[in-house]
mmCIF file of C-alpha atoms in Angstrom:
data_model
loop_
_atom_site.group_PDB
_atom_site.id
_atom_site.type_symbol
_atom_site.label_atom_id
_atom_site.label_comp_id
_atom_site.label_asym_id
_atom_site.label_seq_id
_atom_site.Cartn_x
_atom_site.Cartn_y
_atom_site.Cartn_z
ATOM 1 C CA MET C 383 16.348 -23.969 -0.388
ATOM 2 C CA LYS C 384 13.807 -23.655 -3.186
ATOM 3 C CA HIS C 385 13.457 -20.118 -4.540
ATOM 4 C CA LEU C 386 9.807 -19.243 -4.177
ATOM 5 C CA SER C 387 8.153 -16.932 -6.670
ATOM 6 C CA ASP C 388 6.300 -13.843 -5.478
ATOM 7 C CA ILE C 389 2.971 -15.506 -6.210
ATOM 8 C CA GLU C 390 3.907 -18.625 -4.225
ATOM 9 C CA ILE C 391 4.852 -16.474 -1.250
ATOM 10 C CA ILE C 392 1.596 -14.514 -1.533
ATOM 11 C CA ASP C 393 -0.406 -17.761 -1.647
ATOM 12 C CA SER C 394 1.379 -18.987 1.448
ATOM 13 C CA VAL C 395 0.713 -15.702 3.288
ATOM 14 C CA LEU C 396 -2.947 -15.817 2.287
ATOM 15 C CA GLN C 397 -3.172 -19.383 3.589
ATOM 16 C CA GLY C 398 -2.212 -18.077 7.019
ATOM 17 C CA ASN C 399 1.605 -18.222 7.024
ATOM 18 C CA ALA C 400 2.049 -14.531 7.784
ATOM 19 C CA ASN C 401 5.746 -15.015 8.560
ATOM 20 C CA ASP C 402 6.435 -15.842 4.909
ATOM 21 C CA TYR C 403 5.738 -12.204 4.141
ATOM 22 C CA SER C 404 9.236 -11.431 5.442
ATOM 23 C CA LEU C 405 10.547 -13.148 2.278
ATOM 24 C CA LEU C 406 8.812 -10.512 0.176
ATOM 25 C CA ILE C 407 10.125 -7.782 2.458
ATOM 26 C CA SER C 408 13.718 -8.913 2.080
ATOM 27 C CA ARG C 409 13.225 -9.231 -1.669
ATOM 28 C CA TYR C 410 12.002 -5.679 -2.223
ATOM 29 C CA LYS C 411 13.189 -3.633 0.754
ATOM 30 C CA HIS C 412 16.446 -2.329 -0.733
ATOM 31 C CA LYS C 413 15.050 -1.318 -4.114
ATOM 32 C CA ALA C 414 11.927 0.227 -2.637
ATOM 33 C CA PHE C 415 14.074 2.071 -0.109
ATOM 34 C CA SER C 416 16.277 3.445 -2.901
ATOM 35 C CA LEU C 417 13.223 4.661 -4.772
ATOM 36 C CA LEU C 418 11.717 6.275 -1.681
ATOM 37 C CA LYS C 419 14.949 7.915 -0.626
ATOM 38 C CA ARG C 420 15.371 9.428 -4.064
ATOM 39 C CA MET C 421 11.798 10.651 -4.186
ATOM 40 C CA LEU C 422 11.558 11.922 -0.610
ATOM 41 C CA LYS C 423 15.178 13.076 -0.390
ATOM 42 C CA ASN C 424 15.247 12.105 3.270
ATOM 43 C CA GLU C 425 16.332 8.814 4.823
ATOM 44 C CA MET C 426 14.037 8.934 7.855
ATOM 45 C CA ASP C 427 10.947 9.646 5.758
ATOM 46 C CA ALA C 428 11.965 6.907 3.332
ATOM 47 C CA GLU C 429 12.242 4.376 6.151
ATOM 48 C CA GLU C 430 8.896 5.389 7.655
ATOM 49 C CA ILE C 431 7.060 5.225 4.334
ATOM 50 C CA LEU C 432 8.767 1.940 3.440
ATOM 51 C CA GLN C 433 7.411 0.344 6.617
ATOM 52 C CA ASP C 434 3.944 1.744 5.974
ATOM 53 C CA CYS C 435 3.979 0.480 2.390
ATOM 54 C CA PHE C 436 4.845 -3.062 3.424
ATOM 55 C CA VAL C 437 2.169 -3.026 6.128
ATOM 56 C CA LYS C 438 -0.366 -1.575 3.684
ATOM 57 C CA SER C 439 0.445 -4.147 1.018
ATOM 58 C CA PHE C 440 0.222 -7.007 3.562
ATOM 59 C CA PHE C 441 -3.357 -6.116 4.417
ATOM 60 C CA ALA C 442 -4.215 -5.482 0.769
ATOM 61 C CA LEU C 443 -2.792 -8.787 -0.497
ATOM 62 C CA LYS C 444 -6.294 -10.223 -0.828
ATOM 63 C CA SER C 445 -7.151 -7.512 -3.332
ATOM 64 C CA PHE C 446 -4.022 -8.146 -5.422
ATOM 65 C CA LYS C 447 -5.142 -9.265 -8.857
ATOM 66 C CA ARG C 448 -2.640 -11.550 -10.463
ATOM 67 C CA GLU C 449 -2.966 -9.869 -13.864
ATOM 68 C CA ALA C 450 0.036 -7.664 -13.100
ATOM 69 C CA LYS C 451 3.329 -8.555 -11.442
ATOM 70 C CA PHE C 452 3.508 -8.182 -7.676
ATOM 71 C CA SER C 453 6.434 -5.783 -8.120
ATOM 72 C CA THR C 454 4.353 -3.451 -10.332
ATOM 73 C CA TRP C 455 1.490 -3.535 -7.839
ATOM 74 C CA PHE C 456 3.799 -2.988 -4.891
ATOM 75 C CA TYR C 457 5.760 -0.149 -6.506
ATOM 76 C CA ARG C 458 2.471 1.532 -7.292
ATOM 77 C CA ILE C 459 1.714 1.549 -3.570
ATOM 78 C CA VAL C 460 5.218 2.864 -2.882
ATOM 79 C CA TYR C 461 4.944 5.566 -5.536
ATOM 80 C CA ASN C 462 1.493 6.736 -4.411
ATOM 81 C CA SER C 463 2.549 6.800 -0.748
ATOM 82 C CA ALA C 464 5.626 8.853 -1.620
ATOM 83 C CA VAL C 465 3.570 11.289 -3.698
ATOM 84 C CA THR C 466 1.109 11.704 -0.814
ATOM 85 C CA LYS C 467 3.963 12.311 1.605
ATOM 86 C CA ILE C 468 5.577 14.855 -0.716
ATOM 87 C CA SER C 469 2.347 16.797 -1.221
ATOM 88 C CA GLY C 470 1.724 16.800 2.547
ATOM 89 C CA LYS C 471 5.254 18.037 3.142
ATOM 90 C CA LYS C 472 4.931 20.760 0.513
ATOM 91 C CA ARG C 473 1.644 21.934 2.029
ATOM 92 C CA LYS C 474 3.251 22.084 5.466
ATOM 93 C CA ILE C 475 6.196 24.044 4.150
ATOM 94 C CA GLU C 476 3.936 26.461 2.284
ATOM 95 C CA GLN C 477 2.094 27.124 5.536
ATOM 96 C CA GLU C 478 5.372 27.686 7.335
ATOM 97 C CA MET C 479 6.527 29.996 4.563
ATOM 98 C CA LEU C 480 3.421 32.083 4.958
ATOM 99 C CA SER C 481 4.194 32.678 8.613
ATOM 100 C CA ILE C 482 7.966 33.040 8.346
ATOM 101 C CA ASP C 483 8.831 34.990 5.237
ATOM 102 C CA ASN C 484 12.564 35.470 5.544
ATOM 103 C CA GLU C 485 13.616 32.059 6.746
ATOM 104 C CA ASP C 486 15.543 29.614 4.559
ATOM 105 C CA ASN C 487 13.349 27.268 2.577
ATOM 106 C CA PRO C 488 13.805 23.734 3.988
ATOM 107 C CA LEU C 489 12.817 22.255 0.623
ATOM 108 C CA THR C 490 16.042 23.573 -0.873
ATOM 109 C CA LEU C 491 17.778 20.270 -0.653
ATOM 110 C CA SER C 492 21.121 21.277 -1.996
ATOM 111 C CA VAL C 493 23.799 18.700 -1.341
ATOM 112 C CA PRO C 494 26.597 19.968 0.864
ATOM 113 C CA GLU C 495 29.864 20.345 -1.039
ATOM 114 C CA LYS C 496 31.840 18.144 1.367
ATOM 115 C CA GLU C 497 29.587 15.175 0.636
ATOM 116 C CA PHE C 498 30.827 15.102 -2.921
ATOM 117 C CA THR C 499 34.055 13.515 -1.760
ATOM 118 C CA LYS C 500 32.254 10.200 -1.307
ATOM 119 C CA GLU C 501 32.443 7.345 -3.760
ATOM 120 C CA LYS C 502 30.916 7.325 -7.238
ATOM 121 C CA ASN C 503 27.671 5.585 -6.362
ATOM 122 C CA GLU C 504 27.071 7.933 -3.464
ATOM 123 C CA LEU C 505 27.716 10.924 -5.720
ATOM 124 C CA LEU C 506 25.275 9.617 -8.289
ATOM 125 C CA ASN C 507 22.626 9.067 -5.619
ATOM 126 C CA LEU C 508 23.057 12.587 -4.361
ATOM 127 C CA ALA C 509 22.789 13.945 -7.893
ATOM 128 C CA ILE C 510 19.605 11.928 -8.510
ATOM 129 C CA GLN C 511 18.130 13.273 -5.287
ATOM 130 C CA GLU C 512 18.516 16.754 -6.758
ATOM 131 C CA LEU C 513 16.055 15.870 -9.513
ATOM 132 C CA PRO C 514 12.317 16.530 -9.270
ATOM 133 C CA GLU C 515 10.537 13.424 -7.970
ATOM 134 C CA ASN C 516 8.876 12.513 -11.288
ATOM 135 C CA TYR C 517 12.337 12.386 -12.888
ATOM 136 C CA SER C 518 14.022 10.471 -10.077
ATOM 137 C CA VAL C 519 11.220 7.898 -9.963
ATOM 138 C CA VAL C 520 11.508 7.155 -13.687
ATOM 139 C CA ILE C 521 15.315 6.963 -13.541
ATOM 140 C CA THR C 522 15.189 4.648 -10.514
ATOM 141 C CA LEU C 523 12.511 2.337 -11.839
ATOM 142 C CA PHE C 524 14.137 2.104 -15.270
ATOM 143 C CA TYR C 525 17.750 1.630 -14.236
ATOM 144 C CA LEU C 526 17.679 0.283 -10.709
ATOM 145 C CA GLU C 527 14.609 -1.931 -10.912
ATOM 146 C CA GLY C 528 15.198 -2.732 -14.570
ATOM 147 C CA MET C 529 11.576 -2.075 -15.418
ATOM 148 C CA SER C 530 10.260 -1.533 -18.919
ATOM 149 C CA CYS C 531 8.556 1.707 -19.930
ATOM 150 C CA GLU C 532 5.241 -0.208 -19.979
ATOM 151 C CA GLU C 533 5.628 -1.295 -16.365
ATOM 152 C CA ILE C 534 6.648 2.197 -15.281
ATOM 153 C CA SER C 535 3.631 3.659 -17.080
ATOM 154 C CA LYS C 536 1.366 1.406 -14.980
ATOM 155 C CA ILE C 537 3.045 2.466 -11.754
ATOM 156 C CA ILE C 538 2.996 6.209 -12.319
ATOM 157 C CA ASN C 539 -0.281 6.055 -14.223
ATOM 158 C CA THR C 540 0.737 7.677 -17.483
ATOM 159 C CA SER C 541 1.272 6.701 -21.116
ATOM 160 C CA VAL C 542 4.298 4.753 -22.339
ATOM 161 C CA ASN C 543 5.301 7.655 -24.584
ATOM 162 C CA ASN C 544 5.166 9.990 -21.633
ATOM 163 C CA VAL C 545 7.475 7.675 -19.709
ATOM 164 C CA LYS C 546 9.945 7.745 -22.607
ATOM 165 C CA VAL C 547 9.818 11.546 -22.679
ATOM 166 C CA LEU C 548 10.266 11.662 -18.897
ATOM 167 C CA LEU C 549 13.225 9.298 -19.141
ATOM 168 C CA HIS C 550 14.945 11.486 -21.736
ATOM 169 C CA ARG C 551 14.244 14.647 -19.770
ATOM 170 C CA SER C 552 15.418 13.145 -16.511
ATOM 171 C CA ARG C 553 18.665 12.004 -18.112
ATOM 172 C CA SER C 554 19.231 15.493 -19.507
ATOM 173 C CA ALA C 555 18.379 17.022 -16.131
ATOM 174 C CA LEU C 556 20.751 14.635 -14.360
ATOM 175 C CA LYS C 557 23.521 15.548 -16.767
ATOM 176 C CA GLU C 558 22.797 19.199 -16.008
ATOM 177 C CA VAL C 559 22.956 18.607 -12.233
ATOM 178 C CA ILE C 560 26.253 16.757 -12.642
ATOM 179 C CA SER C 561 27.757 19.608 -14.624
ATOM 180 C CA GLN C 562 26.399 22.214 -12.198
ATOM 181 C CA LYS C 563 28.096 20.390 -9.329
ATOM 182 C CA HIS C 564 31.274 20.045 -11.431
ATOM 183 C CA LEU C 565 31.148 16.289 -11.154
ATOM 184 C CA GLU C 566 31.772 15.428 -14.789
ATOM 185 C CA LYS C 567 35.295 14.229 -14.071
ATOM 186 C CA GLU C 568 34.211 11.936 -11.254
ATOM 187 C CA LEU C 569 31.079 10.592 -12.881
ATOM 188 C CA LEU C 570 31.128 10.935 -16.667
ATOM 189 C CA MET M 373 25.611 25.086 -37.408
ATOM 190 C CA LYS M 374 22.562 23.886 -35.498
ATOM 191 C CA HIS M 375 23.452 21.413 -32.763
ATOM 192 C CA LEU M 376 21.556 18.215 -31.987
ATOM 193 C CA THR M 377 18.902 18.474 -29.291
ATOM 194 C CA ASN M 378 19.061 16.556 -26.016
ATOM 195 C CA ASP M 379 16.020 14.637 -27.190
ATOM 196 C CA GLU M 380 17.761 13.496 -30.360
ATOM 197 C CA LEU M 381 20.854 12.469 -28.403
ATOM 198 C CA ASN M 382 18.757 10.580 -25.852
ATOM 199 C CA ARG M 383 16.819 8.811 -28.569
ATOM 200 C CA LEU M 384 20.105 7.829 -30.193
ATOM 201 C CA VAL M 385 21.329 6.376 -26.867
ATOM 202 C CA ASP M 386 18.081 4.424 -26.508
ATOM 203 C CA ASN M 387 18.179 3.349 -30.147
ATOM 204 C CA GLU M 388 14.821 4.963 -30.839
ATOM 205 C CA LEU M 389 15.710 6.885 -34.006
ATOM 206 C CA SER M 390 14.371 5.817 -37.365
ATOM 207 C CA GLN M 391 16.884 4.726 -39.988
ATOM 208 C CA GLN M 392 16.548 8.051 -41.795
ATOM 209 C CA GLU M 393 16.949 10.120 -38.623
ATOM 210 C CA LYS M 394 19.961 8.028 -37.635
ATOM 211 C CA ILE M 395 21.743 8.790 -40.893
ATOM 212 C CA VAL M 396 21.197 12.552 -40.468
ATOM 213 C CA VAL M 397 22.294 12.496 -36.802
ATOM 214 C CA GLU M 398 25.381 10.414 -37.494
ATOM 215 C CA GLN M 399 26.329 12.710 -40.353
ATOM 216 C CA HIS M 400 26.087 15.675 -37.991
ATOM 217 C CA LEU M 401 28.088 13.891 -35.296
ATOM 218 C CA SER M 402 30.943 13.218 -37.682
ATOM 219 C CA GLU M 403 31.216 16.968 -38.304
ATOM 220 C CA CYS M 404 30.452 18.410 -34.861
ATOM 221 C CA SER M 405 32.807 17.759 -31.950
ATOM 222 C CA PHE M 406 30.479 19.512 -29.471
ATOM 223 C CA CYS M 407 27.620 17.117 -30.201
ATOM 224 C CA SER M 408 30.001 14.135 -30.214
ATOM 225 C CA ASP M 409 31.151 15.091 -26.724
ATOM 226 C CA GLU M 410 27.561 15.518 -25.604
ATOM 227 C CA LEU M 411 26.705 12.079 -26.957
ATOM 228 C CA LYS M 412 29.713 10.631 -25.148
ATOM 229 C CA SER M 413 28.487 12.218 -21.899
ATOM 230 C CA PHE M 414 24.992 10.778 -22.370
ATOM 231 C CA LYS M 415 26.426 7.347 -23.129
ATOM 232 C CA SER M 416 28.657 7.354 -20.039
ATOM 233 C CA LEU M 417 25.746 8.601 -17.932
ATOM 234 C CA ASN M 418 23.668 5.722 -19.284
ATOM 235 C CA SER M 419 26.362 3.178 -18.382
ATOM 236 C CA LEU M 420 26.833 4.781 -14.982
ATOM 237 C CA LEU M 421 23.107 4.499 -14.286
ATOM 238 C CA LEU M 422 23.103 0.866 -15.409
ATOM 239 C CA GLU M 423 26.001 0.048 -13.089
ATOM 240 C CA GLN M 424 24.682 1.849 -10.013
ATOM 241 C CA ASN M 425 24.146 -0.046 -6.784
ATOM 242 C CA VAL M 426 20.986 -0.271 -4.754
ATOM 243 C CA GLU M 427 20.953 1.654 -1.494
ATOM 244 C CA GLU M 428 20.588 -0.671 1.456
ATOM 245 C CA ALA M 429 17.528 -0.371 3.627
ATOM 246 C CA PRO M 430 18.252 0.052 7.359
ATOM 247 C CA ASN M 431 19.053 -3.105 9.310
ATOM 248 C CA GLY M 432 16.244 -4.835 11.130
ATOM 249 C CA ILE M 433 13.514 -3.261 9.015
ATOM 250 C CA GLU M 434 11.865 -6.671 8.416
ATOM 251 C CA TYR M 435 11.498 -7.140 12.152
ATOM 252 C CA LEU M 436 9.934 -3.683 12.557
ATOM 253 C CA ILE M 437 7.517 -4.265 9.681
ATOM 254 C CA MET M 438 6.454 -7.698 10.937
ATOM 255 C CA LYS M 439 5.986 -6.232 14.428
ATOM 256 C CA LYS M 440 3.734 -3.512 12.993
ATOM 257 C CA ILE M 441 1.757 -6.118 11.050
ATOM 258 C CA VAL M 442 1.230 -8.306 14.132
ATOM 259 C CA ARG M 443 0.187 -5.269 16.193
ATOM 260 C CA LYS M 444 -2.288 -4.185 13.525
ATOM 261 C CA MET M 445 -3.691 -7.720 13.219
ATOM 262 C CA ARG M 446 -4.243 -7.814 16.988
ATOM 263 C CA SER M 447 -5.899 -4.424 17.076
ATOM 264 C CA ASP M 448 -8.138 -5.376 14.118
ATOM 265 C CA LYS M 449 -9.090 -8.567 15.952
ATOM 266 C CA SER M 450 -9.964 -6.746 19.175
ATOM 267 C CA GLN M 451 -11.948 -4.187 17.158
ATOM 268 C CA LYS M 452 -13.859 -7.037 15.532
ATOM 269 C CA THR M 453 -14.527 -8.672 18.923
ATOM 270 C CA PHE M 454 -15.775 -5.370 20.318
ATOM 271 C CA PHE M 455 -18.019 -4.901 17.293
ATOM 272 C CA ARG M 456 -19.437 -8.414 17.732
ATOM 273 C CA PHE M 457 -20.039 -7.707 21.390
ATOM 274 C CA ILE M 458 -21.972 -4.546 20.519
ATOM 275 C CA VAL M 459 -23.965 -6.435 17.860
ATOM 276 C CA SER M 460 -24.742 -9.206 20.365
ATOM 277 C CA LEU M 461 -25.882 -6.656 22.928
ATOM 278 C CA PHE M 462 -28.084 -4.974 20.347
ATOM 279 C CA SER M 463 -29.511 -8.356 19.278
ATOM 280 C CA LEU M 464 -30.192 -9.160 22.916
ATOM 281 C CA GLY M 465 -32.266 -5.982 23.221
ATOM 282 C CA ILE M 466 -34.143 -6.710 20.004
ATOM 283 C CA ALA M 467 -34.710 -10.329 21.069
ATOM 284 C CA ALA M 468 -36.075 -9.178 24.416
ATOM 285 C CA ILE M 469 -38.559 -6.840 22.712
ATOM 286 C CA ILE M 470 -39.605 -9.481 20.152
ATOM 287 C CA GLY M 471 -39.894 -12.091 22.888
ATOM 288 C CA PHE M 472 -42.079 -9.921 25.039
ATOM 289 C CA VAL M 473 -44.332 -8.820 22.178
ATOM 290 C CA GLY M 474 -44.519 -12.422 20.875
ATOM 291 C CA TYR M 475 -45.421 -13.736 24.288
ATOM 292 C CA ARG M 476 -48.232 -11.223 24.740
ATOM 293 C CA ALA M 477 -49.573 -11.764 21.224
ATOM 294 C CA SER M 478 -49.485 -15.591 21.359
ATOM 295 C CA LYS M 479 -51.293 -15.546 24.668
ATOM 296 C CA THR M 480 -54.110 -13.446 23.205
ATOM 297 C CA ILE M 481 -54.342 -15.548 20.014
ATOM 298 C CA PHE M 482 -54.536 -18.863 21.961
ATOM 299 C CA GLN M 483 -57.225 -17.542 24.230
ATOM 300 C CA VAL M 484 -59.417 -16.118 21.462
ATOM 301 C CA SER M 485 -59.093 -18.151 18.271
ATOM 302 C CA VAL M 486 -58.417 -21.843 19.072
ATOM 303 C CA ASN M 487 -61.551 -23.958 19.488
ATOM 304 C CA SER M 488 -60.510 -27.571 18.841
ATOM 305 C CA GLU M 489 -60.810 -30.186 21.609
ATOM 306 C CA MET M 490 -57.092 -30.719 21.661
ATOM 307 C CA ALA M 491 -56.436 -26.993 22.076
ATOM 308 C CA GLN M 492 -59.060 -26.711 24.766
ATOM 309 C CA TRP M 493 -57.469 -29.624 26.625
ATOM 310 C CA PHE M 494 -54.061 -28.019 26.196
ATOM 311 C CA ASN M 495 -55.367 -24.658 27.434
ATOM 312 C CA GLN M 496 -57.071 -26.232 30.425
ATOM 313 C CA THR M 497 -54.070 -28.381 31.411
ATOM 314 C CA SER M 498 -51.601 -25.534 30.982
ATOM 315 C CA ALA M 499 -53.952 -23.193 32.901
ATOM 316 C CA GLN M 500 -54.123 -25.692 35.765
ATOM 317 C CA MET M 501 -50.374 -26.178 35.777
ATOM 318 C CA LYS M 502 -49.891 -22.425 35.632
ATOM 319 C CA SER M 503 -52.225 -21.835 38.546
ATOM 320 C CA VAL M 504 -50.384 -24.471 40.633
ATOM 321 C CA ILE M 505 -46.976 -23.065 39.740
ATOM 322 C CA GLY M 506 -48.402 -19.535 40.156
ATOM 323 C CA LEU M 507 -49.530 -20.380 43.656
ATOM 324 C CA VAL M 508 -46.080 -21.602 44.551
ATOM 325 C CA PHE M 509 -43.964 -18.920 42.819
ATOM 326 C CA GLY M 510 -46.405 -16.052 42.247
ATOM 327 C CA GLU M 511 -47.988 -14.840 38.974
ATOM 328 C CA ASN M 512 -45.376 -12.165 38.267
ATOM 329 C CA THR M 513 -42.424 -14.539 38.784
ATOM 330 C CA LEU M 514 -44.030 -16.993 36.380
ATOM 331 C CA ARG M 515 -44.504 -14.328 33.712
ATOM 332 C CA SER M 516 -40.893 -13.188 34.035
ATOM 333 C CA PHE M 517 -39.764 -16.815 33.766
ATOM 334 C CA GLU M 518 -41.764 -17.292 30.558
ATOM 335 C CA VAL M 519 -40.306 -14.145 28.988
ATOM 336 C CA THR M 520 -36.783 -15.097 29.994
ATOM 337 C CA MET M 521 -37.135 -18.601 28.516
ATOM 338 C CA LEU M 522 -38.404 -17.191 25.253
ATOM 339 C CA LEU M 523 -35.529 -14.750 25.216
ATOM 340 C CA PHE M 524 -32.985 -17.517 25.782
ATOM 341 C CA PHE M 525 -34.562 -19.535 23.000
ATOM 342 C CA ILE M 526 -34.226 -16.660 20.515
ATOM 343 C CA LEU M 527 -30.688 -15.919 21.704
ATOM 344 C CA SER M 528 -29.580 -19.511 21.300
ATOM 345 C CA ILE M 529 -30.850 -19.495 17.716
ATOM 346 C CA TYR M 530 -28.924 -16.272 17.080
ATOM 347 C CA PHE M 531 -25.678 -17.639 18.547
ATOM 348 C CA LEU M 532 -26.099 -20.921 16.682
ATOM 349 C CA VAL M 533 -26.380 -19.018 13.386
ATOM 350 C CA GLU M 534 -23.358 -16.867 14.351
ATOM 351 C CA LYS M 535 -21.301 -19.938 15.235
ATOM 352 C CA TYR M 536 -22.304 -21.651 12.006
ATOM 353 C CA ASN M 537 -21.182 -18.621 9.984
ATOM 354 C CA ALA M 538 -17.896 -18.432 11.897
ATOM 355 C CA ILE M 539 -17.163 -22.105 11.226
ATOM 356 C CA ARG M 540 -18.134 -21.763 7.566
ATOM 357 C CA HIS M 541 -15.681 -18.846 7.054
#
């Protein structure tokens, strides 16, 4: 079967073949899910937002300008949706904290020790989830999606230099998390 | 001895140091085992990140997304239909008012301002026909019939324009 480009699929969807959109979903679902899971640090939230992002992008396809790649445009939707979700979650938790002072903070997403017996990739994912979301998003887009700093700068709406700085800081922070969890032997 | 910063080490990993900076950093690395180890850690972290696997999205997510899309398309369509129904109803009201006002006004204008023979003949004939029909059906029924016909005329023009636009899009 001929491998259709993103633009060809979009054209087909816009011509009325809505089912072709599932090709785009299968192309981006895993990577977008990885990004969301790392940013939101919760699988259920990641799945919910992933569905919303695909639905949102389907109905916004008409407004997609072909100056940028579809992936950049789509990841921008994913990133913005995740940021909105995170800020909503933080607000909710702050409100809860105001009413219950002495309860454990649910945002403390420390990884349980027993989970560190899982394989290398799993350990790395858990370590990345410990990072602040602006670090994990840069790490994921750069390494997992193989995006350039220019593309990332368009997605997170910042300068290229800032992306480079964020990348360096996130790598240092990840190294710090790994050493805090005593995972150097397993990972580095 | 001052150790290399994380930034310098990261820039070395990414090959972002200038030639001059590189010489200084490499000189330091040859003398400092701590920084060499740190660099090694950054390099293995970099390779680890490059080798990492994508996390798989839950099974059947395409089906759920497509289902949501279809549901939203249907609800958008029914919203649009409802909106068109409301607009049609509103237009019907407006058309009724215009029709009634137009009917009253045209009647007055014909009676007062037209003096040609043709118009007089037309007025006389239509008045005779009206009186005959009026005798059979009653004056009020006739007036209601006239208003309704005018209303239908305006409505058909409206729906024709609507249909034309729908076909064009």
